[in-house]
Coordinates of C-alpha atoms in Angstrom, one line a residue:
M166 CA -57.0 -40.7 -14.3
E167 CA -54.2 -42.4 -12.3
D168 CA -53.4 -46.0 -13.4
Q169 CA -54.1 -48.6 -10.8
L170 CA -50.9 -50.2 -9.4
I171 CA -52.6 -53.5 -8.8
Q172 CA -55.6 -54.0 -11.0
K173 CA -56.1 -57.8 -10.7
L174 CA -54.2 -60.9 -9.9
E175 CA -51.9 -61.6 -12.8
N176 CA -51.7 -64.9 -14.6
E177 CA -48.4 -66.6 -14.3
E178 CA -48.5 -68.4 -17.7
E179 CA -49.3 -65.2 -19.6
I180 CA -46.6 -63.1 -18.0
Y181 CA -44.0 -65.9 -18.4
K182 CA -44.9 -66.0 -22.2
E183 CA -44.4 -62.2 -22.3
L184 CA -41.0 -62.6 -20.7
M185 CA -39.9 -65.3 -23.2
V186 CA -41.1 -63.1 -26.1
Q187 CA -38.8 -60.3 -24.7
I188 CA -35.9 -62.6 -24.2
N189 CA -36.3 -64.3 -27.7
S190 CA -36.0 -60.8 -29.3
Y191 CA -32.3 -60.7 -28.5
I192 CA -31.3 -64.3 -27.4
T193 CA -31.7 -67.1 -30.0
D194 CA -29.3 -69.7 -28.8
K195 CA -31.5 -72.7 -27.9
D196 CA -29.2 -74.1 -25.2
I197 CA -29.2 -70.7 -23.4
L198 CA -33.0 -70.5 -23.7
K199 CA -33.3 -74.0 -22.2
Q200 CA -31.1 -72.9 -19.2
I201 CA -33.3 -69.8 -18.6
H202 CA -36.4 -72.0 -18.7
K203 CA -34.7 -74.5 -16.3
A204 CA -34.1 -71.5 -13.9
Y205 CA -37.7 -70.5 -14.2
L206 CA -38.9 -74.1 -13.4
L207 CA -36.6 -74.2 -10.3
A208 CA -38.0 -70.8 -9.1
Q209 CA -41.6 -72.0 -9.8
R210 CA -41.1 -75.2 -7.9
K211 CA -39.5 -73.6 -4.9
H212 CA -42.0 -70.7 -4.6
K213 CA -45.0 -73.1 -5.1
K214 CA -47.9 -72.2 -2.8
Q215 CA -46.2 -69.0 -1.6
K216 CA -48.2 -65.8 -1.9
R217 CA -47.2 -62.1 -1.9
E218 CA -49.1 -59.5 0.2
T219 CA -50.9 -58.6 -3.1
G220 CA -52.6 -62.0 -2.9
E221 CA -50.8 -63.1 -6.1
D222 CA -48.6 -66.2 -6.5
F223 CA -45.1 -65.4 -5.4
I224 CA -43.6 -66.5 -8.7
I225 CA -45.2 -63.4 -10.4
H226 CA -42.6 -61.2 -8.7
P227 CA -39.4 -62.9 -10.0
I228 CA -40.9 -63.1 -13.5
R229 CA -41.6 -59.3 -13.4
V230 CA -38.1 -58.6 -12.1
A231 CA -36.7 -60.7 -15.0
Q232 CA -38.9 -58.7 -17.5
I233 CA -37.3 -55.5 -16.2
L234 CA -33.9 -57.0 -16.7
A235 CA -34.9 -58.3 -20.2
D236 CA -36.0 -54.8 -21.1
L237 CA -32.3 -53.8 -20.4
K238 CA -31.2 -56.7 -22.7
S239 CA -29.4 -58.2 -19.7
E240 CA -27.1 -61.2 -20.4
P241 CA -28.4 -64.7 -19.5
N242 CA -26.8 -65.2 -16.1
T243 CA -28.3 -61.8 -14.9
L244 CA -31.8 -62.9 -16.2
M245 CA -31.6 -66.2 -14.4
A246 CA -30.4 -64.5 -11.2
G247 CA -33.5 -62.3 -11.5
L248 CA -35.8 -65.3 -11.7
L249 CA -34.0 -66.9 -8.7
H250 CA -33.2 -63.8 -6.6
D251 CA -35.6 -64.8 -3.8
V252 CA -35.0 -68.6 -3.5
L253 CA -32.2 -68.4 -0.9
E254 CA -34.1 -66.0 1.3
D255 CA -37.7 -67.3 1.0
T256 CA -37.3 -71.0 0.4
N257 CA -35.4 -74.0 1.8
L258 CA -32.9 -74.1 -1.1
T259 CA -29.3 -73.8 0.1
F260 CA -26.5 -72.0 -1.7
D261 CA -24.7 -75.3 -2.5
E262 CA -27.9 -76.7 -4.0
L263 CA -28.4 -73.6 -6.1
K264 CA -24.8 -73.7 -7.3
L265 CA -25.2 -77.3 -8.3
A266 CA -28.4 -76.5 -10.2
V267 CA -27.4 -73.3 -12.1
G268 CA -23.7 -72.8 -11.6
E269 CA -21.4 -70.7 -9.4
D270 CA -21.7 -67.3 -11.2
I271 CA -25.6 -67.2 -11.0
A272 CA -25.5 -68.6 -7.4
H273 CA -23.2 -65.8 -6.3
I274 CA -25.3 -63.1 -7.9
V275 CA -28.4 -64.5 -6.1
E276 CA -26.5 -64.8 -2.8
R277 CA -25.2 -61.2 -2.9
T278 CA -28.7 -59.9 -3.9
T279 CA -30.2 -61.8 -1.0
K280 CA -27.7 -60.1 1.4
L281 CA -29.1 -56.7 0.2
T282 CA -32.8 -57.7 0.5
K283 CA -33.6 -57.7 4.3
I284 CA -33.7 -54.1 5.4
V285 CA -35.1 -53.6 8.9
F286 CA -36.8 -50.2 8.5
N287 CA -37.4 -49.5 12.2
Q288 CA -33.7 -49.9 13.0
R289 CA -31.6 -47.1 11.5
Q290 CA -28.2 -48.6 12.2
R291 CA -29.3 -51.9 10.6
Q292 CA -30.6 -50.0 7.5
I293 CA -27.2 -48.2 7.2
E294 CA -25.3 -51.5 7.5
N295 CA -27.5 -52.9 4.6
Q296 CA -26.8 -49.9 2.5
Q297 CA -23.1 -50.4 3.1
K298 CA -23.5 -54.0 2.0
M299 CA -25.1 -52.8 -1.2
F300 CA -22.3 -50.5 -2.1
L301 CA -19.7 -53.2 -1.4
A302 CA -21.7 -55.7 -3.5
M303 CA -21.8 -53.2 -6.4
A304 CA -18.1 -52.7 -6.3
N305 CA -17.7 -56.5 -6.6
D306 CA -20.3 -57.2 -9.3
I307 CA -22.5 -54.5 -10.8
R308 CA -25.0 -57.1 -12.0
V309 CA -26.1 -57.5 -8.3
V310 CA -27.3 -53.9 -8.3
L311 CA -29.0 -54.3 -11.7
V312 CA -31.0 -57.2 -10.1
K313 CA -31.6 -55.3 -6.9
L314 CA -32.8 -52.1 -8.8
S315 CA -35.2 -54.3 -10.9
D316 CA -36.4 -55.9 -7.7
R317 CA -36.9 -52.5 -6.0
L318 CA -38.8 -51.2 -9.1
H319 CA -41.3 -54.0 -9.0
N320 CA -41.7 -53.7 -5.3
M321 CA -42.4 -50.0 -5.7
Q322 CA -45.0 -50.8 -8.4
T323 CA -46.9 -53.0 -5.9
L324 CA -46.2 -50.8 -2.8
K325 CA -49.9 -49.7 -2.6
I326 CA -50.9 -52.7 -0.4
M327 CA -48.3 -51.9 2.3
R328 CA -49.1 -50.0 5.5
P329 CA -48.8 -46.1 5.1
D330 CA -45.8 -45.8 7.4
K331 CA -43.9 -48.6 5.6
R332 CA -44.8 -47.1 2.2
L333 CA -43.3 -43.8 3.3
R334 CA -40.1 -45.3 4.7
I335 CA -39.5 -47.5 1.6
S336 CA -40.2 -44.5 -0.7
E337 CA -37.8 -42.3 1.2
E338 CA -35.1 -44.9 1.0
T339 CA -35.8 -45.4 -2.7
L340 CA -35.4 -41.7 -3.4
T341 CA -32.2 -41.3 -1.3
I342 CA -30.4 -44.5 -2.3
Y343 CA -31.9 -46.3 -5.3
V344 CA -32.7 -43.2 -7.5
P345 CA -29.2 -41.8 -7.3
L346 CA -27.8 -45.3 -8.0
A347 CA -30.1 -45.6 -11.1
H348 CA -29.0 -42.1 -12.2
R349 CA -25.3 -42.9 -11.8
L350 CA -25.7 -46.1 -13.7
G351 CA -27.6 -44.2 -16.5
L352 CA -30.8 -46.2 -16.1
F353 CA -33.1 -43.4 -17.1
K354 CA -36.4 -45.3 -17.4
I355 CA -35.9 -47.0 -14.0
K356 CA -34.8 -43.8 -12.4
S357 CA -37.8 -41.8 -13.6
E358 CA -40.3 -44.5 -12.6
L359 CA -38.7 -44.9 -9.1
E360 CA -38.8 -41.1 -8.7
D361 CA -42.5 -40.8 -9.5
L362 CA -43.5 -43.9 -7.5
S363 CA -41.5 -42.6 -4.4
F364 CA -42.9 -39.0 -4.8
R365 CA -46.4 -40.4 -4.9
Y366 CA -46.1 -41.7 -1.4
I367 CA -43.8 -39.0 0.1
N368 CA -45.8 -36.0 -1.1
P369 CA -49.1 -37.2 -2.5
E370 CA -50.7 -33.8 -2.5
Q371 CA -48.1 -32.3 -4.9
Y372 CA -47.9 -35.5 -6.9
Y373 CA -51.6 -35.6 -7.8
R374 CA -51.7 -31.8 -8.2
I375 CA -49.0 -31.8 -10.9
S376 CA -50.4 -35.0 -12.5
R377 CA -53.8 -33.2 -12.8
L378 CA -52.2 -30.1 -14.3
I379 CA -50.3 -32.2 -16.8
N380 CA -53.5 -34.0 -17.9
M381 CA -55.5 -30.8 -18.2
K382 CA -53.7 -29.6 -21.3
K383 CA -52.4 -32.9 -22.5
N384 CA -54.3 -32.8 -25.9
E385 CA -53.2 -29.2 -26.5
R386 CA -49.5 -30.1 -25.8
E387 CA -49.7 -33.2 -28.0
K388 CA -51.0 -31.1 -30.9
S389 CA -48.2 -28.5 -30.4
I390 CA -45.5 -31.3 -30.3
Q391 CA -46.9 -33.0 -33.5
K392 CA -46.9 -29.6 -35.3
I393 CA -43.2 -29.0 -34.3
I394 CA -42.3 -32.6 -35.3
D395 CA -43.9 -32.3 -38.7
N396 CA -42.2 -29.0 -39.4
I397 CA -38.7 -30.3 -38.4
Q398 CA -39.2 -33.4 -40.5
T399 CA -39.8 -31.3 -43.5
L400 CA -36.7 -29.2 -42.8
F401 CA -34.6 -32.3 -42.4
V402 CA -35.8 -33.9 -45.7
Q403 CA -35.1 -30.6 -47.5
S404 CA -31.6 -30.6 -46.0
N405 CA -31.0 -34.2 -47.0
I406 CA -30.7 -35.6 -43.5
K407 CA -30.9 -39.4 -43.7
N408 CA -32.2 -42.1 -41.4
F409 CA -33.5 -39.8 -38.7
S410 CA -36.4 -40.3 -36.2
I411 CA -38.2 -37.6 -34.2
S412 CA -40.5 -38.3 -31.2
G413 CA -42.2 -36.3 -28.5
R414 CA -41.0 -36.8 -25.0
S415 CA -42.9 -36.3 -21.8
K416 CA -41.2 -35.2 -18.5
N417 CA -41.8 -37.2 -15.4
I418 CA -43.8 -35.7 -12.5
Y419 CA -40.9 -35.6 -10.0
S420 CA -38.6 -33.8 -12.5
I421 CA -41.2 -31.1 -13.0
Y422 CA -41.6 -30.8 -9.2
K423 CA -37.8 -30.4 -8.8
K424 CA -37.7 -27.7 -11.4
M425 CA -40.5 -25.8 -9.6
K426 CA -38.6 -26.0 -6.4
Q427 CA -35.2 -25.1 -7.8
R428 CA -36.4 -22.2 -9.9
K429 CA -39.0 -21.2 -7.2
V430 CA -41.8 -21.0 -9.9
S431 CA -45.3 -22.3 -10.3
F432 CA -46.3 -25.1 -12.7
E433 CA -47.5 -22.5 -15.2
E434 CA -44.1 -20.9 -15.3
I435 CA -42.3 -24.1 -16.3
F436 CA -41.7 -23.4 -20.0
D437 CA -39.9 -26.5 -21.2
L438 CA -42.7 -29.1 -20.6
L439 CA -42.7 -29.7 -24.4
A440 CA -39.7 -31.8 -25.5
I441 CA -38.7 -33.6 -28.7
R442 CA -35.9 -36.2 -29.2
I443 CA -34.1 -36.5 -32.5
I444 CA -32.2 -39.7 -33.3
V445 CA -29.6 -39.9 -36.2
D446 CA -26.9 -42.4 -37.3
E447 CA -23.7 -40.3 -37.0
V448 CA -22.2 -37.7 -34.6
D449 CA -21.8 -35.2 -37.5
A450 CA -25.5 -35.4 -38.3
C451 CA -26.3 -34.4 -34.7
Y452 CA -24.5 -31.0 -35.2
R453 CA -26.0 -30.6 -38.7
C454 CA -29.5 -31.1 -37.2
L455 CA -28.7 -28.6 -34.4
G456 CA -27.7 -26.0 -37.1
I457 CA -30.9 -26.5 -39.0
I458 CA -33.0 -26.1 -35.8
H459 CA -31.1 -22.9 -34.8
S460 CA -31.6 -21.5 -38.3
N461 CA -35.4 -21.9 -38.0
Y462 CA -36.1 -21.5 -34.3
S463 CA -34.6 -19.0 -31.8
P464 CA -32.3 -20.7 -29.2
L465 CA -32.6 -19.4 -25.6
P466 CA -29.4 -18.0 -24.2
L467 CA -27.5 -20.2 -21.7
R468 CA -29.7 -23.2 -22.4
F469 CA -27.4 -25.1 -24.8
K470 CA -25.5 -28.1 -23.4
D471 CA -23.1 -30.3 -25.4
Y472 CA -23.0 -33.6 -23.6
I473 CA -21.5 -35.2 -26.7
A474 CA -18.2 -33.3 -26.3
I475 CA -18.4 -33.6 -22.5
P476 CA -20.4 -36.7 -21.6
K477 CA -22.1 -36.9 -18.2
P478 CA -20.4 -39.2 -15.6
N479 CA -22.9 -42.0 -16.3
L480 CA -21.8 -42.0 -20.0
Y481 CA -24.9 -40.0 -21.2
Q482 CA -24.3 -38.2 -24.5
S483 CA -26.6 -35.8 -26.3
L484 CA -27.1 -32.2 -27.5
H485 CA -29.6 -30.2 -25.4
N486 CA -31.2 -26.9 -26.1
T487 CA -34.4 -25.0 -25.6
V488 CA -35.7 -23.0 -28.5
L489 CA -38.6 -20.7 -29.4
S490 CA -40.9 -21.2 -32.4
K491 CA -42.4 -18.3 -34.4
D492 CA -45.7 -18.7 -32.7
G493 CA -44.1 -18.3 -29.3
T494 CA -44.0 -22.0 -28.3
L495 CA -41.0 -23.0 -26.2
F496 CA -39.7 -26.5 -26.4
E497 CA -36.6 -28.5 -25.5
V498 CA -34.6 -30.4 -28.1
Q499 CA -32.4 -33.5 -27.5
I500 CA -30.3 -34.7 -30.4
R501 CA -28.2 -37.9 -30.3
T502 CA -27.1 -41.0 -32.3
R503 CA -28.8 -44.4 -31.9
Q504 CA -25.9 -45.8 -29.9
M505 CA -26.1 -42.7 -27.6
D506 CA -29.8 -43.3 -27.3
E507 CA -29.3 -46.9 -26.2
I508 CA -26.8 -45.8 -23.5
A509 CA -29.2 -42.9 -22.5
E510 CA -32.0 -45.3 -21.9
K511 CA -30.1 -48.3 -20.6
G512 CA -26.9 -46.7 -19.2
I513 CA -24.3 -49.1 -17.9
A514 CA -26.7 -52.0 -18.7
A515 CA -26.0 -51.4 -22.3
H516 CA -22.4 -52.5 -21.6
W517 CA -23.7 -55.6 -20.0
G518 CA -26.1 -56.1 -22.8
Y519 CA -26.1 -59.5 -24.4
K520 CA -24.7 -60.1 -27.9
E521 CA -24.8 -63.5 -29.5
N522 CA -21.6 -65.6 -29.7
K523 CA -19.7 -63.3 -27.3
I524 CA -17.9 -64.7 -24.3
Y525 CA -18.8 -62.9 -21.1
S526 CA -16.2 -62.3 -18.4
K527 CA -17.4 -60.6 -15.2
Q528 CA -13.8 -59.4 -14.5
D529 CA -13.4 -57.9 -18.0
K530 CA -16.8 -56.1 -17.8
Q531 CA -16.1 -54.7 -14.4
L532 CA -12.7 -53.4 -15.6
E533 CA -14.3 -51.9 -18.7
I534 CA -16.9 -50.1 -16.6
A535 CA -14.3 -48.9 -14.1
K536 CA -12.3 -47.4 -17.0
K537 CA -15.3 -45.5 -18.4
L538 CA -16.9 -44.4 -15.1
R539 CA -14.7 -42.2 -12.8
W540 CA -17.2 -42.4 -10.0
Y541 CA -17.1 -46.2 -10.2
Q542 CA -13.3 -46.1 -9.8
E543 CA -13.9 -44.0 -6.7
L544 CA -16.4 -46.5 -5.3
I545 CA -13.9 -49.4 -5.9
K546 CA -11.2 -47.3 -4.2
I547 CA -13.3 -46.7 -1.1
T548 CA -14.4 -50.3 -0.8
K549 CA -11.0 -51.9 -1.5
D550 CA -8.9 -49.6 0.6
S551 CA -7.4 -51.9 3.2
D552 CA -6.6 -49.1 5.7
N553 CA -9.9 -47.4 5.2
D554 CA -11.5 -46.9 8.7
L555 CA -14.8 -46.3 7.0
H556 CA -15.4 -50.1 6.8
K557 CA -15.4 -50.2 10.6
N558 CA -18.1 -47.4 10.8
S559 CA -21.1 -48.2 8.6
Q560 CA -22.6 -44.6 9.0
N561 CA -19.3 -43.0 7.9
F562 CA -19.0 -45.4 5.0
V563 CA -22.5 -44.8 3.7
D564 CA -22.2 -41.0 4.2
S565 CA -18.9 -41.0 2.3
I566 CA -20.5 -42.7 -0.7
K567 CA -23.6 -40.5 -0.5
N568 CA -21.6 -37.3 -0.3
D569 CA -18.8 -38.2 -2.7
I570 CA -20.5 -40.5 -5.3
L571 CA -24.3 -40.3 -5.3
T572 CA -24.5 -36.5 -4.9
E573 CA -24.9 -33.9 -7.6
N574 CA -21.7 -33.0 -9.4
V575 CA -19.9 -30.1 -11.0
Y576 CA -17.7 -30.3 -14.1
V577 CA -14.4 -28.3 -14.1
F578 CA -11.3 -28.2 -16.3
T579 CA -7.6 -28.1 -16.0
P580 CA -5.8 -25.5 -18.3
K581 CA -5.1 -28.5 -20.6
Q582 CA -8.9 -29.0 -21.0
E583 CA -9.0 -32.2 -19.0
V584 CA -12.4 -32.7 -17.4
Y585 CA -12.9 -33.5 -13.7
E586 CA -16.2 -34.2 -12.0
L587 CA -16.4 -33.4 -8.3
P588 CA -19.3 -33.3 -5.8
K589 CA -21.2 -30.0 -5.7
G590 CA -19.8 -27.8 -3.0
S591 CA -16.2 -28.9 -3.6
T592 CA -13.4 -26.4 -3.2
T593 CA -10.1 -25.8 -4.9
I594 CA -8.4 -28.0 -2.3
D595 CA -10.7 -30.9 -3.2
F596 CA -9.8 -30.4 -6.8
A597 CA -6.0 -30.4 -6.1
F598 CA -6.3 -33.7 -4.3
F599 CA -8.5 -35.2 -7.0
I600 CA -5.7 -34.5 -9.5
H601 CA -3.1 -36.2 -7.2
S602 CA -2.6 -36.3 -3.5
S603 CA 1.0 -35.0 -3.9
I604 CA -0.4 -31.8 -5.5
G605 CA -2.9 -31.4 -2.7
Y606 CA -0.2 -31.8 0.0
R607 CA 2.0 -29.1 -1.7
M608 CA -0.8 -26.7 -2.7
T609 CA -0.2 -23.0 -2.0
G610 CA -3.0 -21.4 -4.0
A611 CA -5.4 -21.6 -6.9
I612 CA -6.2 -19.6 -10.0
V613 CA -9.8 -20.0 -11.4
N614 CA -10.7 -18.5 -14.8
G615 CA -7.5 -16.5 -14.7
K616 CA -8.0 -14.9 -11.3
I617 CA -6.5 -15.8 -7.9
V618 CA -9.1 -17.2 -5.6
P619 CA -9.1 -18.2 -1.9
L620 CA -8.6 -21.9 -1.1
E621 CA -12.2 -22.2 0.1
Y622 CA -13.6 -21.0 -3.3
I623 CA -16.6 -23.2 -4.2
L624 CA -16.2 -24.7 -7.7
K625 CA -18.8 -23.9 -10.4
N626 CA -19.6 -25.8 -13.7
G627 CA -17.1 -24.8 -16.4
D628 CA -14.4 -23.4 -14.2
I629 CA -10.9 -23.6 -15.5
I630 CA -8.6 -24.3 -12.5
S631 CA -4.8 -24.0 -12.1
I632 CA -3.2 -25.2 -8.8
R633 CA -0.1 -23.5 -7.5
T634 CA 2.3 -25.7 -5.5
N635 CA 5.7 -25.6 -3.7
K636 CA 7.4 -28.8 -4.7
N637 CA 9.9 -28.6 -1.8
I638 CA 7.5 -28.1 1.1
F639 CA 4.3 -29.8 2.3
R640 CA 1.8 -27.0 2.8
V641 CA -1.2 -29.1 3.9
N642 CA -3.0 -27.6 6.9
K643 CA -5.3 -29.1 9.5
K644 CA -7.7 -26.2 9.1
W645 CA -8.4 -27.6 5.6
L646 CA -10.5 -30.3 7.2
N647 CA -13.1 -27.6 7.9
I648 CA -13.0 -26.4 4.3
V649 CA -13.0 -29.5 2.1
K650 CA -16.2 -31.1 0.9
T651 CA -15.3 -34.7 0.1
S652 CA -14.8 -37.5 2.6
Y653 CA -12.1 -38.8 0.3
V654 CA -10.0 -35.7 0.7
K655 CA -10.6 -35.4 4.4
K656 CA -9.4 -39.0 4.7
L657 CA -6.1 -38.1 2.8
I658 CA -5.5 -35.0 5.0
K659 CA -6.1 -37.0 8.2
K660 CA -3.9 -39.8 7.0
F661 CA -1.1 -37.3 6.3
F662 CA -1.3 -35.8 9.8
N663 CA -1.6 -39.2 11.5
K664 CA 1.6 -40.4 9.7
E665 CA 3.3 -37.1 10.4
N666 CA 2.3 -37.2 14.1
I667 CA 3.8 -40.7 14.5
E668 CA 7.1 -39.3 13.3
L669 CA 6.8 -36.2 15.5
V670 CA 6.0 -38.2 18.6
K671 CA 9.0 -40.4 17.9
N672 CA 11.3 -37.4 17.4
G673 CA 9.9 -35.4 20.4
K674 CA 10.3 -38.4 22.7
E675 CA 13.9 -38.9 21.6
I676 CA 14.7 -35.2 22.3
L677 CA 13.1 -35.2 25.7
D678 CA 14.6 -38.6 26.7
K679 CA 18.0 -37.4 25.8
E680 CA 17.6 -34.3 27.9
L681 CA 16.3 -36.3 30.9
Y682 CA 19.3 -38.6 30.6
N683 CA 21.8 -35.7 30.3
H684 CA 20.3 -34.1 33.4
K685 CA 20.2 -37.5 35.2
I686 CA 16.4 -37.2 35.8
D687 CA 14.3 -40.3 36.4
F688 CA 10.7 -39.0 36.0
V689 CA 7.5 -40.3 34.5
I690 CA 5.3 -37.5 33.1
D691 CA 1.7 -38.0 33.9
K692 CA -1.6 -36.2 33.1
N693 CA -1.6 -34.2 36.4
F694 CA 1.8 -32.8 35.7
L695 CA 0.8 -31.8 32.2
V696 CA -2.5 -30.1 33.4
E697 CA -0.6 -28.2 36.1
N698 CA 2.3 -27.0 33.9
F699 CA 1.1 -26.8 30.3
K700 CA -2.5 -25.8 30.6
K701 CA -1.9 -22.6 28.6
Q702 CA -0.3 -24.5 25.8
Y703 CA -3.4 -26.8 25.7
I704 CA -1.2 -29.9 26.1
Q705 CA -3.5 -32.8 27.3
N706 CA -1.4 -35.9 26.9
I707 CA 2.2 -37.0 26.6
N708 CA 2.0 -37.4 22.8
E709 CA 0.9 -33.8 22.4
L710 CA 3.9 -32.8 24.5
Y711 CA 6.3 -34.8 22.3
I712 CA 4.8 -33.2 19.1
A713 CA 5.1 -29.7 20.5
I714 CA 8.8 -30.4 21.4
A715 CA 9.5 -31.8 17.9
N716 CA 7.7 -28.8 16.3
K717 CA 9.8 -26.5 18.5
K718 CA 6.6 -25.0 20.0
I719 CA 7.8 -25.9 23.5
N720 CA 11.5 -25.7 24.4
C721 CA 12.8 -28.9 25.9
H722 CA 14.7 -26.8 28.6
L723 CA 11.4 -25.4 29.8
V724 CA 10.1 -29.0 30.3
I725 CA 13.3 -29.9 32.3
T726 CA 12.9 -26.7 34.4
K727 CA 9.3 -27.5 35.2
I728 CA 10.2 -31.1 36.1
N729 CA 13.0 -29.9 38.4
S730 CA 10.6 -27.4 40.1
F731 CA 8.1 -30.2 40.6
L732 CA 10.7 -32.6 42.0
A733 CA 12.1 -29.8 44.3
M734 CA 8.6 -29.0 45.6
K735 CA 7.9 -32.7 46.1
K736 CA 11.1 -33.1 48.1
R737 CA 10.3 -30.1 50.4
F738 CA 6.9 -31.5 51.0
Q739 CA 8.3 -34.9 51.9
K740 CA 10.7 -33.3 54.4
K741 CA 7.8 -31.7 56.2

């Protein structure tokens, strides 16, 4: 039976005690704990007498947000920002007063979170502009997005009281923006819950159908999993594997639905609903465990994935495989170390995780994250690029990040086995520019897996790509704009031609001006003249004429001849 989202009005004192138990499990410094309590008292005082649409005291919401952050073992300033994230928007407290009360760092996190909060769902342009603000805020301080994701998760947990149309809009936005963000940041638990909560309101019929089917054979599956776990534990003990833990793992409803759609199969045909997770101390033990499992269970072809050797872009590492037991039971196996498991569950939050007696620097942490996450480097590049026209167009900016950063990726290799991640649908041209823009501009061809391929070849996972170039000539072509996938590469190609066109306009003008001077012609070329004389060449303005002259597509003497003819005709007409 489905759990109720809102069972009863929650007790503030009880859930605050729960929060402090969570926080005390990893923060013991009494001075820091006093600061956190002080932040809570400020939030409590400012939200006094305020109610949420659920009927609960408003303060319940920031406490729940702080609990989600504490579950990620967030550092103290992030926790305090979680408790205070609504005070600037929903109370009379000013930024300066907040800064005085809790310090500049926390006040800035709250202020930036506040800027992301008010989304007007019936105004598409306003919504896009707010999404743009969120991406800009994330590039500046990733803690802002951790607070915002926690805020969104609790709002989704209490969404049931909203109007149906509002529920749908919020759920669709959550699935399109917040779920990919949580995925990119490696926040698996938050991502899975956001997916299921969104799916419940977007497609309730399928959600409840899959939920029912899962529960129908729940006991049977649990018995099968326990039998497998018991057998593997025995095998590991016999093989002297130390300090391991094995647990069953259930897949979330939305991930099952996605598999059904992608594979075009029914629920009954999804064979890897059973899953176990094995946690060990060392990387070597991961591969030893895999060997033991393969010796006792039959691995399925093409199902093995080594994310330890090649981590996912969100730093996720694990060995994955699907195997078959002797009684015909199929199940998925994940094997990883404890450190990998922490990153798998908490993602980038594990890097912001609090450790006693450690000095925290926002700048150092942001730099550390940027070094580890290539997509985060790309986000910073997009948001910091001073001549990036995307800033002026919110729609293009958001589309660029959705298409280049939040989309599904493929992983490809250079001949030197360097790994590159590109958006799904990328071409060899995209790849060339991702290596370096100078390689993209000089690209003449591509070899994939030892075979020559056309430039528009769509990259696949595992492709080994070699780019051919001519170091003496720029081979970039305007037609590539219709081939490439990423906004980043399109921008580079456009930038090249804009820069080149400026030079060509300058050169073409100098050539024509010199000829006009030599022929002693004083004439201003206007649009009517161009339409009448260069219609076949598709010349529509003076700059296009200059470029055609500089490129030697139009002979300058032809222009002089046409000007002379025009002037002669004009003279004859005037005599009449």
